[in-house]
Coordinates of C-alpha atoms and ligand atoms in Angstrom, one line a residue:
Chain D
X1 CA 127.5 78.3 86.5
X2 CA 128.4 75.9 89.2
X3 CA 126.5 78.0 92.0
X4 CA 123.7 77.4 89.7
X5 CA 124.2 74.0 89.1
X6 CA 124.6 73.5 92.8
X7 CA 121.6 75.2 93.6
X8 CA 119.5 73.2 91.2
X9 CA 120.6 70.1 92.8
X10 CA 119.5 71.4 96.0
X11 CA 116.1 72.2 94.9
X12 CA 115.4 69.0 93.1
X13 CA 116.3 67.1 95.9
X14 CA 114.6 69.4 98.5
X15 CA 111.6 69.5 95.8
X16 CA 111.4 66.0 95.9
X17 CA 111.1 66.0 99.8
X18 CA 108.1 68.5 99.4
X19 CA 106.8 65.9 96.7
X20 CA 106.0 63.7 99.4
X21 CA 104.3 65.8 101.5
X22 CA 102.1 67.2 99.2
X23 CA 101.4 63.3 97.8
X24 CA 99.9 62.9 100.6
X25 CA 97.7 65.8 100.6
X26 CA 96.7 64.9 97.5
X27 CA 96.2 61.2 98.2
X28 CA 93.5 62.4 101.1
X29 CA 91.9 64.9 99.1
X30 CA 91.5 62.7 96.0
X31 CA 89.8 60.2 98.1
X32 CA 88.4 61.4 100.6
X33 CA 88.0 65.4 99.6
X34 CA 89.3 66.8 102.2
X35 CA 92.1 69.2 102.5
X36 CA 94.2 68.1 105.3
X37 CA 95.8 71.0 107.3
X38 CA 96.5 68.3 110.1
X39 CA 99.5 67.9 107.7
X40 CA 102.0 69.6 109.9
X41 CA 101.1 68.0 113.0
X42 CA 101.7 64.1 111.0
X43 CA 105.1 65.2 109.9
X44 CA 106.4 66.3 113.1
X45 CA 104.4 63.4 114.7
X46 CA 106.6 61.3 112.6
X47 CA 109.9 62.9 113.0
X48 CA 109.3 62.9 117.4
X49 CA 108.1 59.4 117.3
X50 CA 111.7 58.2 115.3
X51 CA 114.4 60.5 116.9
X52 CA 112.7 59.6 120.2
X53 CA 113.1 56.1 119.7
X54 CA 116.5 56.3 117.8
X55 CA 118.7 56.4 120.9
X56 CA 117.3 52.8 122.0
X57 CA 117.3 51.2 119.0
X58 CA 119.2 53.2 116.6
X59 CA 118.5 54.9 113.3
X60 CA 116.7 52.4 110.7
X61 CA 114.9 51.0 113.0
X62 CA 113.5 54.1 114.8
X63 CA 112.9 55.1 111.0
X64 CA 110.5 52.6 110.9
X65 CA 108.9 53.8 114.1
X66 CA 108.9 57.2 112.7
X67 CA 106.9 55.6 109.6
X68 CA 105.1 53.7 111.4
X69 CA 103.7 55.6 114.1
X70 CA 102.7 58.8 111.9
X71 CA 100.6 56.2 109.8
X72 CA 99.1 54.8 112.5
X73 CA 98.3 58.0 114.0
X74 CA 96.9 59.1 110.1
X75 CA 94.5 56.3 110.5
X76 CA 93.7 57.0 113.8
X77 CA 92.7 60.4 113.0
X78 CA 90.4 59.1 110.4
X79 CA 88.7 57.0 112.5
X80 CA 88.4 58.7 115.6
X81 CA 87.7 62.2 114.3
X82 CA 87.3 62.4 110.0
X83 CA 84.7 60.0 109.9
X84 CA 82.4 61.2 112.4
X85 CA 81.7 63.8 110.1
X86 CA 81.6 61.7 107.3
X87 CA 78.5 63.7 104.6
X88 CA 79.3 67.0 106.0
X89 CA 80.3 70.0 104.4
X90 CA 83.6 69.5 103.3
X91 CA 85.0 72.9 104.1
X92 CA 83.6 71.7 107.7
X93 CA 86.2 68.8 107.8
X94 CA 88.7 71.3 106.5
X95 CA 88.0 73.5 109.5
X96 CA 88.4 69.9 111.7
X97 CA 91.7 69.5 110.1
X98 CA 92.7 72.8 111.3
X99 CA 91.6 72.0 114.9
X100 CA 93.4 68.5 115.0
X101 CA 96.6 70.2 113.7
X102 CA 96.5 73.0 116.4
X103 CA 95.8 70.7 119.5
X104 CA 98.5 67.9 117.8
X105 CA 101.4 70.8 117.5
X106 CA 101.0 72.3 120.4
X107 CA 101.5 69.1 122.5
X108 CA 104.8 67.6 120.3
X109 CA 106.1 71.3 120.5
X110 CA 105.4 71.2 123.9
X111 CA 107.0 67.6 124.3
X112 CA 109.8 68.8 122.1
X113 CA 110.5 72.4 124.2
X114 CA 113.2 73.8 122.9
X115 CA 115.6 71.2 122.1
X116 CA 116.9 70.3 118.7
X117 CA 116.9 66.6 118.2
X118 CA 119.7 64.8 116.0
X119 CA 118.4 61.4 114.1
X120 CA 121.8 60.2 114.2
X121 CA 121.6 59.4 110.6
X122 CA 124.2 57.6 108.4
X123 CA 125.1 60.1 105.8
X124 CA 126.0 63.3 108.2
X125 CA 127.7 66.4 107.0
X126 CA 129.9 64.2 104.0
X127 CA 129.9 65.7 100.3
X128 CA 130.0 63.9 97.2
X129 CA 131.4 66.0 94.1
X130 CA 129.3 65.2 90.9
X131 CA 131.5 66.8 88.3
X132 CA 131.9 70.1 88.8
X133 CA 129.5 70.8 91.8
X134 CA 129.4 69.2 95.6
X135 CA 126.5 68.2 97.0
X136 CA 125.8 66.7 100.4
X137 CA 125.3 63.3 100.9
X138 CA 121.6 63.8 102.6
X139 CA 120.4 66.0 99.7
X140 CA 121.3 62.3 97.4
X141 CA 120.2 60.2 99.8
X142 CA 116.7 62.4 100.2
X143 CA 116.3 62.0 96.3
X144 CA 116.6 58.9 95.7
X145 CA 114.5 57.8 98.7
X146 CA 111.6 60.2 97.2
X147 CA 111.9 59.3 94.0
X148 CA 111.8 54.8 94.5
X149 CA 108.7 55.9 97.4
X150 CA 107.2 57.8 94.9
X151 CA 107.6 55.4 91.9
X152 CA 106.7 52.7 94.4
X153 CA 103.4 54.9 95.3
X154 CA 102.6 55.5 91.6
X155 CA 102.9 51.8 90.7
X156 CA 100.6 50.4 93.7
X157 CA 98.1 53.2 92.7
X158 CA 98.2 51.7 88.8
X159 CA 98.5 48.1 89.2
X160 CA 97.0 46.8 92.5
X161 CA 93.7 46.5 93.3
X162 CA 94.0 48.9 96.1
X163 CA 95.0 51.5 93.6
X164 CA 91.7 50.7 91.9
X165 CA 89.6 51.0 94.6
X166 CA 91.5 54.6 95.7
X167 CA 90.8 55.8 92.1
X168 CA 87.4 54.3 91.8
X169 CA 86.6 56.0 95.1
X170 CA 88.2 59.2 93.7
X171 CA 85.8 59.6 91.2
X172 CA 82.8 58.7 92.3
X173 CA 82.5 57.3 95.4
X174 CA 78.9 56.6 95.1
X175 CA 79.3 54.2 92.6
X176 CA 82.8 52.7 94.0
X177 CA 80.3 51.6 96.8
X178 CA 78.4 49.9 94.6
X179 CA 81.1 48.1 93.4
X180 CA 81.5 47.1 97.1
X181 CA 84.8 49.1 97.7
X182 CA 84.9 50.0 101.7
X183 CA 85.1 53.4 101.4
X184 CA 86.0 53.7 105.2
X185 CA 89.0 51.3 104.5
X186 CA 89.7 54.0 101.4
X187 CA 90.2 56.3 103.6
X188 CA 91.7 55.0 106.0
X189 CA 94.5 53.5 104.0
X190 CA 95.0 57.2 102.3
X191 CA 95.5 58.8 105.6
X192 CA 98.0 56.0 106.6
X193 CA 100.2 56.6 103.3
X194 CA 100.4 60.3 103.6
X195 CA 101.4 59.8 107.1
X196 CA 104.0 57.5 106.3
X197 CA 105.4 60.1 103.6
X198 CA 105.3 62.7 106.1
X199 CA 107.5 60.8 108.1
X200 CA 109.8 60.1 106.0
X201 CA 110.0 63.7 104.8
X202 CA 110.3 65.1 108.1
X203 CA 113.8 62.8 108.2
X204 CA 115.4 64.6 105.5
X205 CA 114.1 67.9 106.4
X206 CA 115.8 67.6 109.6
X207 CA 119.4 66.1 108.6
X208 CA 122.5 68.0 107.4
X209 CA 122.3 71.1 106.3
X210 CA 119.7 71.8 108.9
X211 CA 120.8 71.1 112.6
X212 CA 117.8 68.6 113.6
X213 CA 114.2 68.0 114.5
X214 CA 112.6 70.4 116.6
X215 CA 109.3 71.7 116.9
X216 CA 109.2 74.0 114.0
X217 CA 109.9 71.0 111.5
X218 CA 106.4 71.0 110.8
X219 CA 106.0 74.5 109.4
X220 CA 107.9 72.8 106.4
X221 CA 104.6 71.0 105.7
X222 CA 103.2 74.5 104.8
X223 CA 105.7 74.5 101.8
X224 CA 104.0 71.1 100.3
X225 CA 100.6 73.4 100.5
X226 CA 101.5 75.9 97.6
X227 CA 103.3 72.6 96.3
X228 CA 99.6 70.9 95.7
X229 CA 98.1 73.7 94.7
X230 CA 100.2 74.7 92.2
X231 CA 100.2 70.7 90.8
X232 CA 96.4 70.7 91.0
X233 CA 95.3 69.2 94.7
X234 CA 93.4 66.4 92.7
X235 CA 96.5 65.1 90.4
X236 CA 99.9 62.9 91.9
X237 CA 101.9 63.9 88.8
X238 CA 100.7 67.4 89.8
X239 CA 101.8 66.9 93.3
X240 CA 105.6 65.6 91.8
X241 CA 106.0 68.7 89.5
X242 CA 104.4 71.1 92.2
X243 CA 106.8 69.8 94.5
X244 CA 109.9 70.3 92.3
X245 CA 108.8 73.6 91.2
X246 CA 108.6 74.9 94.8
X247 CA 112.2 73.2 95.5
X248 CA 113.9 75.1 92.7
X249 CA 112.2 78.3 93.1
X250 CA 113.0 78.4 96.7
X251 CA 116.6 76.8 96.2
X252 CA 117.0 79.4 93.4
X253 CA 115.8 82.6 95.2
X254 CA 117.8 81.5 98.3
X255 CA 120.8 81.5 96.5
X256 CA 120.5 84.3 94.8
X257 CA 119.2 86.2 97.5
X258 CA 121.8 88.8 97.0
X259 CA 121.0 89.7 93.7
X260 CA 117.4 90.0 94.5
X261 CA 117.7 91.9 97.3
X262 CA 115.5 94.8 96.3
X263 CA 112.9 92.4 96.9
X264 CA 113.7 92.3 100.3
X265 CA 114.4 89.6 102.9
X266 CA 113.4 86.3 103.0
X267 CA 112.3 86.2 99.3
X268 CA 113.2 82.5 99.2
X269 CA 110.8 81.8 101.7
X270 CA 108.0 83.8 99.9
X271 CA 108.7 82.7 96.2
X272 CA 106.9 79.3 96.1
X273 CA 103.6 81.5 97.2
X274 CA 104.3 83.9 94.6
X275 CA 104.2 80.9 92.3
X276 CA 101.3 79.8 93.6
X277 CA 99.5 83.1 92.8
X278 CA 100.5 83.5 89.6
X279 CA 99.6 79.7 88.3
X280 CA 96.3 80.0 90.4
X281 CA 95.9 83.2 88.1
X282 CA 96.3 81.5 85.2
X283 CA 94.9 77.8 85.8
X284 CA 92.6 78.0 89.0
X285 CA 92.4 74.5 89.2
X286 CA 96.3 74.0 89.4
X287 CA 99.0 72.5 86.6
X288 CA 96.9 69.2 86.8
X289 CA 94.2 69.7 88.5
X290 CA 91.0 69.0 87.7
X291 CA 88.9 70.5 90.2
X292 CA 89.0 74.0 91.4
X293 CA 89.5 74.6 94.8
X294 CA 86.5 76.3 95.2
X295 CA 84.7 73.3 96.1
X296 CA 86.9 73.1 99.5
Chain H
X1 CA 58.9 31.5 97.2
X2 CA 62.3 30.1 97.1
X3 CA 64.8 31.0 99.3
X4 CA 67.2 33.5 97.4
X5 CA 63.8 36.2 96.7
X6 CA 64.1 39.1 97.4
X7 CA 61.5 40.5 99.6
X8 CA 60.6 44.0 100.1
X9 CA 57.6 44.8 102.8
X10 CA 56.3 47.9 103.4
X11 CA 59.1 50.0 102.3
X12 CA 59.2 54.1 103.3
X13 CA 62.1 55.8 102.2
X14 CA 62.8 60.0 102.1
X15 CA 65.4 62.4 101.5
X16 CA 65.2 64.6 104.5
X17 CA 61.5 66.0 104.7
X18 CA 60.8 64.5 101.4
X19 CA 59.0 61.5 101.1
X20 CA 59.8 59.8 98.4
X21 CA 58.7 55.9 99.0
X22 CA 55.3 55.2 100.9
X23 CA 54.9 51.3 101.7
X24 CA 56.4 49.4 99.3
X25 CA 56.2 45.7 98.9
X26 CA 56.8 43.8 96.3
X27 CA 58.6 40.7 95.5
X28 CA 61.3 39.5 93.0
X29 CA 61.7 36.0 92.4
X30 CA 64.3 34.1 91.7
X31 CA 65.5 33.3 88.9
X32 CA 63.1 36.0 87.2
X33 CA 62.9 39.3 85.1
X34 CA 61.0 41.6 87.4
X35 CA 60.0 45.6 86.1
X36 CA 59.4 48.3 88.3
X37 CA 57.5 50.6 85.6
X38 CA 57.0 54.5 86.7
X39 CA 57.1 57.9 85.1
X40 CA 59.5 60.6 86.1
X41 CA 60.3 61.1 90.5
X42 CA 57.8 58.2 90.6
X43 CA 60.7 56.6 93.1
X44 CA 62.2 54.1 90.8
X45 CA 65.5 55.1 91.7
X46 CA 64.9 55.8 95.0
X47 CA 63.3 52.0 95.8
X48 CA 67.0 50.9 94.0
X49 CA 69.3 52.9 96.3
X50 CA 67.3 51.5 99.2
X51 CA 67.9 48.1 97.9
X52 CA 72.0 49.2 97.2
X53 CA 72.3 51.2 100.6
X54 CA 73.1 54.0 98.7
X55 CA 70.3 56.7 100.0
X56 CA 73.0 58.1 102.1
X57 CA 74.5 59.4 99.3
X58 CA 71.7 61.4 98.3
X59 CA 70.9 62.4 101.4
X60 CA 68.3 60.0 102.0
X61 CA 67.6 57.0 104.2
X62 CA 65.3 54.3 104.7
X63 CA 62.7 55.1 107.1
X64 CA 60.7 52.3 107.3
X65 CA 59.8 48.7 106.5
X66 CA 62.1 45.7 105.4
X67 CA 64.3 44.1 102.2
X68 CA 64.9 40.9 102.9
X69 CA 67.2 38.8 100.4
X70 CA 68.0 34.8 100.9
X71 CA 66.6 34.9 103.9
X72 CA 68.9 37.5 105.4
X73 CA 67.6 41.4 106.3
X74 CA 69.2 43.6 103.6
X75 CA 68.1 46.8 104.6
X76 CA 70.4 49.3 107.2
X77 CA 73.5 47.6 105.4
X78 CA 76.4 49.4 104.0
X79 CA 76.5 49.3 100.4
X80 CA 80.0 46.9 100.0
X81 CA 78.1 44.7 102.1
X82 CA 74.8 44.1 99.9
X83 CA 77.1 43.7 97.1
X84 CA 78.6 40.7 99.2
X85 CA 75.2 39.4 99.6
X86 CA 75.2 38.8 95.8
X87 CA 73.2 41.9 95.1
X88 CA 74.6 44.4 92.7
X89 CA 73.1 48.1 91.2
X90 CA 74.2 49.1 87.9
X91 CA 73.5 52.9 88.7
X92 CA 71.5 55.3 86.7
X93 CA 72.9 56.8 83.6
X94 CA 75.6 54.4 84.1
X95 CA 78.4 56.1 86.0
X96 CA 81.4 54.8 84.7
X97 CA 84.9 55.7 85.7
X98 CA 85.5 57.9 83.0
X99 CA 89.4 58.3 83.5
X100 CA 89.7 54.7 84.2
X101 CA 90.6 52.8 81.4
X102 CA 87.7 50.0 80.3
X103 CA 89.7 47.1 81.7
X104 CA 90.3 48.9 84.9
X105 CA 86.6 49.7 85.5
X106 CA 86.1 45.6 84.8
X107 CA 88.5 45.4 87.6
X108 CA 86.6 47.6 90.2
X109 CA 83.4 45.8 89.6
X110 CA 85.1 42.9 90.5
X111 CA 86.3 44.4 94.1
X112 CA 83.3 43.3 96.0
X113 CA 83.4 40.2 95.9
X114 CA 87.5 38.8 96.3
X115 CA 87.7 35.7 94.7
X116 CA 90.4 33.2 92.9
X117 CA 92.2 34.5 90.3
X118 CA 90.4 31.6 87.9
X119 CA 86.7 32.8 89.1
X120 CA 87.9 36.5 88.7
X121 CA 89.1 35.4 85.0
X122 CA 85.7 33.2 84.6
X123 CA 83.7 36.5 85.1
X124 CA 86.0 38.6 82.6
X125 CA 85.5 36.2 79.8
X126 CA 81.7 36.1 80.2
X127 CA 81.5 39.7 80.2
X128 CA 83.9 40.1 77.1
X129 CA 81.7 37.2 75.4
X130 CA 78.2 39.4 76.1
X131 CA 80.1 42.4 75.1
X132 CA 83.0 41.6 72.9
X133 CA 83.6 46.0 72.3
X134 CA 84.8 45.8 75.9
X135 CA 87.5 43.1 75.1
X136 CA 88.8 45.5 71.9
X137 CA 88.5 48.8 74.0
X138 CA 90.3 47.7 77.1
X139 CA 93.2 50.0 77.5
X140 CA 91.1 53.0 76.4
X141 CA 89.7 55.6 78.7
X142 CA 85.8 54.6 79.6
X143 CA 85.1 58.1 79.5
X144 CA 85.7 58.0 75.5
X145 CA 83.1 55.2 74.7
X146 CA 79.4 55.7 73.2
X147 CA 76.8 56.2 75.4
X148 CA 75.3 52.7 74.3
X149 CA 79.3 51.5 74.7
X150 CA 79.1 53.0 78.6
X151 CA 76.4 51.2 79.2
X152 CA 77.5 47.6 78.5
X153 CA 80.3 48.6 80.4
X154 CA 78.4 49.4 83.7
X155 CA 76.6 45.9 83.3
X156 CA 79.7 44.2 82.2
X157 CA 81.4 46.0 85.6
X158 CA 78.3 44.8 87.8
X159 CA 78.5 41.4 86.2
X160 CA 82.3 41.6 87.3
X161 CA 81.0 40.7 91.4
X162 CA 79.0 37.7 90.3
X163 CA 75.8 38.9 91.4
X164 CA 72.9 36.4 91.8
X165 CA 70.4 39.3 91.5
X166 CA 71.3 42.4 89.1
X167 CA 69.6 45.8 89.7
X168 CA 69.3 47.3 86.5
X169 CA 68.1 51.6 86.5
X170 CA 66.7 52.4 83.0
X171 CA 69.4 50.9 80.9
X172 CA 67.4 51.9 77.8
X173 CA 68.2 55.7 78.8
X174 CA 69.1 57.9 76.3
X175 CA 70.1 55.2 73.7
X176 CA 69.0 54.6 70.0
X177 CA 66.3 52.0 69.3
X178 CA 68.9 49.9 68.2
X179 CA 71.2 49.9 70.8
X180 CA 67.7 49.7 73.4
X181 CA 67.0 46.7 71.9
X182 CA 70.3 45.4 71.7
X183 CA 70.8 46.2 75.8
X184 CA 66.9 44.3 76.2
X185 CA 68.5 41.3 74.2
X186 CA 71.8 41.2 76.6
X187 CA 69.3 41.5 79.6
X188 CA 67.5 38.4 78.9
X189 CA 70.9 36.8 78.0
X190 CA 72.4 37.3 81.5
X191 CA 68.9 36.1 82.9
X192 CA 69.2 33.0 81.0
X193 CA 72.6 32.2 82.4
X194 CA 71.3 32.1 85.7
X195 CA 71.0 35.6 86.9
X196 CA 67.9 37.4 88.7
X197 CA 67.0 40.4 87.2
X198 CA 65.2 44.0 88.5
X199 CA 64.8 46.1 85.8
X200 CA 63.7 49.5 86.3
X201 CA 62.5 51.6 83.4
X202 CA 60.3 54.4 82.1
X203 CA 60.8 52.1 78.3
X204 CA 57.3 49.7 79.4
X205 CA 56.9 48.3 76.2
X206 CA 60.7 46.9 76.4
X207 CA 60.4 46.0 80.0
X208 CA 56.9 44.1 79.5
X209 CA 58.7 42.4 77.1
X210 CA 61.3 41.2 78.7
X211 CA 59.9 40.9 82.7
X212 CA 57.4 37.7 83.9
X213 CA 56.4 40.1 86.6
X214 CA 56.1 43.6 86.9
X215 CA 54.9 46.6 89.0
X216 CA 53.8 49.9 88.7
X217 CA 55.2 53.0 90.7
X218 CA 53.3 56.1 91.2
X219 CA 54.4 59.0 93.5
X220 CA 56.3 56.7 95.8
X221 CA 53.3 54.2 96.0
X222 CA 53.2 50.8 94.1
X223 CA 49.7 51.5 91.8
X224 CA 49.7 48.3 90.2
X225 CA 51.2 44.8 90.0
X226 CA 51.0 41.6 88.2
X227 CA 52.3 39.6 85.8
X228 CA 53.9 40.9 82.3
X229 CA 50.5 39.6 80.3
X230 CA 48.3 41.4 82.8
X231 CA 50.2 45.0 82.9
X232 CA 50.4 44.5 79.2
X233 CA 46.7 44.0 78.7
X234 CA 45.4 46.7 81.5
X235 CA 43.9 49.7 79.9
X236 CA 45.6 52.0 82.4
X237 CA 48.7 50.6 81.7
X238 CA 48.5 51.1 77.6
X239 CA 47.3 54.5 78.0
X240 CA 49.5 56.0 80.6
X241 CA 53.2 53.8 79.9
X242 CA 52.5 51.8 76.8
X243 CA 51.2 55.5 75.0
X244 CA 48.1 54.1 73.5
X245 CA 44.5 54.6 74.4
X246 CA 43.2 52.0 72.0
X247 CA 43.5 51.3 68.7
X248 CA 41.7 53.4 67.0
X249 CA 43.3 56.6 69.3
X250 CA 46.4 55.6 68.4
X251 CA 45.4 55.5 64.2
X252 CA 44.1 58.8 64.7
X253 CA 47.1 59.8 66.5
X254 CA 49.3 58.7 63.9
X255 CA 47.1 60.4 61.3
X256 CA 47.0 63.5 63.2
X257 CA 50.7 63.3 63.4
X258 CA 50.4 62.9 59.7
X259 CA 49.0 65.8 59.1
X260 CA 50.9 68.1 61.0
X261 CA 53.9 66.9 59.1
X262 CA 52.4 67.9 56.3
X263 CA 51.3 71.0 57.4
X264 CA 54.8 72.0 58.8
X265 CA 56.0 71.1 55.1
X266 CA 53.7 73.7 54.1
X267 CA 54.3 76.3 56.5
X268 CA 57.0 76.3 58.5
X269 CA 56.4 77.4 62.1
X270 CA 60.0 78.6 63.1
X271 CA 60.1 81.9 62.8
X272 CA 63.0 84.1 63.4
X273 CA 62.5 87.5 65.4
X274 CA 65.0 89.0 64.2
X275 CA 64.1 87.8 60.3
Ligands
ATP1 N1 68.9 63.8 96.0 C1 67.4 63.9 96.4 N2 66.9 64.9 97.3 C2 65.7 65.2 97.3 N3 64.6 64.8 96.8 C3 64.9 63.7 95.6 C4 66.2 63.3 95.6 N4 66.5 62.3 94.7 C5 65.4 62.4 94.5 N5 64.4 63.0 95.3 C6 62.9 63.2 94.8 O1 62.3 61.8 95.4 C7 61.4 61.4 94.1 C8 61.7 60.3 93.2 O2 62.8 60.4 92.9 P1 63.5 59.1 91.9 O3 64.6 60.0 91.6 O4 63.2 58.0 92.7 O5 62.7 59.1 90.6 P2 62.6 58.4 89.6 O6 61.4 57.4 89.6 O7 64.2 57.3 89.5 O8 62.6 59.3 88.4 P3 63.3 58.9 86.9 O9 63.0 58.4 85.7 O10 63.4 60.4 86.4 O11 64.6 59.0 87.1 C9 61.1 62.5 93.2 O12 59.9 63.2 93.8 C10 62.5 63.3 93.8 O13 62.4 65.1 93.4
MG2 MG1 65.6 57.6 87.8

C-alpha cells in the first residue's frame, strides 16, 4: 500500500509537469490550429538558457532567464516562420514545426554535448514525509508550482481581456478578427506562453531524482503529446486530465514493472501510448476534445 | 457629402479565379441607412467582406478599386484596423461565439476598441437597453440562444465596439416575420441614435422600408441604384425582389395559391411508393 501511495504521489507530480507541457500544446493548437511538434525544442531551449546562466546569476534569476528565453524563442518562431505560412493547410504547418524541431534540437544538443548540467536548485535530494510515505521535495515543488501556474493560466484565460481574445480566436478566427482581435498577437502570445510553461517543465524534469539537464531532456516533451491527445487537443481541461493520466500511468507501470514483466521491459515508457490508443479508439477527439485529430 | 461617408469606387474582388465583384461603386452617406439588395450569390457578402478586410479568410482578395472612409483608405487594411476606424461588421449567419457566455461575447465585441471602463460600461448599458434579453441571459452560453436572440447578440456584440458605421449582413435571415420586424425596428433605433448603417438584405421590402438609399447587386455588378422610394416604385425591383409583377398579377397569384390549396385538400399529392 505504501508503495502504491508513493508511486501515486510520484505519478501525480510527474503528471502535473506533463500537464504544463500539454497545456502549451493545447494553447497553440486552440489559437492557431497548429500541432506544434517543435515543443520539445522549446523545452530544451528553456532548460539550456537556465542552466547556462545559473553559474553566473544563481538559481532563481536563471530560472527567470530560462522562462523568458523560451517564451521569446516561441514568439520569435511564430513571427519568423509560422506567420509566413498563414492560410496554408494545417498539415503543412505541422510539418514545418517538425523541421523547426529538428534544426533546434540538433543545435542545442550540439551545444550541450555529452555534458549533464545541474540546475543547482534549492531542493536538492531532500525527502519529505507525508504520513507513511516519503517523497522527494522536488516532487512536491513540481506539483505546487505546476498547480499554481495552471490555476493562474486558467484564471487569466477565463477572466482577462487576453483570455477573451484567445477564446474568441479559438472559436472562430474570422469573427474574432471582425471584433478587432489581432490574430497575429493571439498566435504570438500562445507561442510565448507555451514556451514559458515548457521552460518551467524543463526544470522539474531535470532535478532530483533525475541527474540534470542533458541533450535528451527535450524528448520528454514527447510524453506530453499523448497527454494532450488523451485529453483532447483543443481542451485545456483535457491537458490537465491527460497530463495526470500519463504521469500516473507511467509511474505505476514503472513501479510495478517486475509484476508486469510479461509485458517486457520499458512498459513504463510505453504505457502512456497504450492508454492513448485505447482512449482514441473510444473517443477519437480525446476525452474533452471537440475536434478530431483528422483535421490536423 | 460629409466627411464620414463611406465611398466605394470601382471595387473588384474575387476568390482566386472566381470573380465576385466587378467595378462596384457606392456611397454610404453619414447618418443614413443604405441598403444593398440582391439574390443568392449576387456578391453582397463579398462586398461586406471587402469592406471589413475579411476576404482573406475565404481565400479571396480585393483586386482593384478603392474604399474610403472618413477621408482614409480602408482597402488593404487588416480587419482589426478597420474596426479601429469605426467600421464594424455583423457577419452573415450571426456567428456568435457559441461556447462563450453572452457576457463574454459582449466583452469580445469591445476588444477592438480599447476605451476607458466608463465608455465600455456605457456601451454595455446601451446594448442591454436595446436588447434586454442579453442582460437576462448574461451567464448563459451563446450557443443555447434562439436564432433571433443570437442575431441580437451578434448586433449587440458589434455595438460594443461603438461603431460609427455598422455593416449588417442579412440580419433577418432565417427569422420568423415577427422577429425580423423586431430586428428591423432595432436597426432603425440604432441608426436614430447616430450610427450609420449599411444593410445587406434579400428581404427587399424590409430593407427598402428602413433605408433611404439602396443599390441592387446582380452577379457582382451594381444593376440599379437610387433612393428607396425610386427603387420601391421601379417595376424591375417590384418584379424581381418584392415578388409582385403588378396588382392584378399579384391577385391572380393569390387566387392561384388559394385554388391550389383547395386542390391539395381534395387530393393529397403525397403518395408513398411503399404504400
Ligand atoms: N469562399 C469562396 N470561394 C469561392 N467563391 C466564393 C466564395 N464565397 C463566395 N463565392 C462566390 O462569390 C459569389 C458571391 O458570393 P456572396 O457570398 O458574396 O453572395 P451573396 O450575395 O452574399 O449571396 P447570399 O445571399 O446567398 O448570401 C458567388 O458566386 C459565390 O459562389
Ligand atoms: Mg451572403
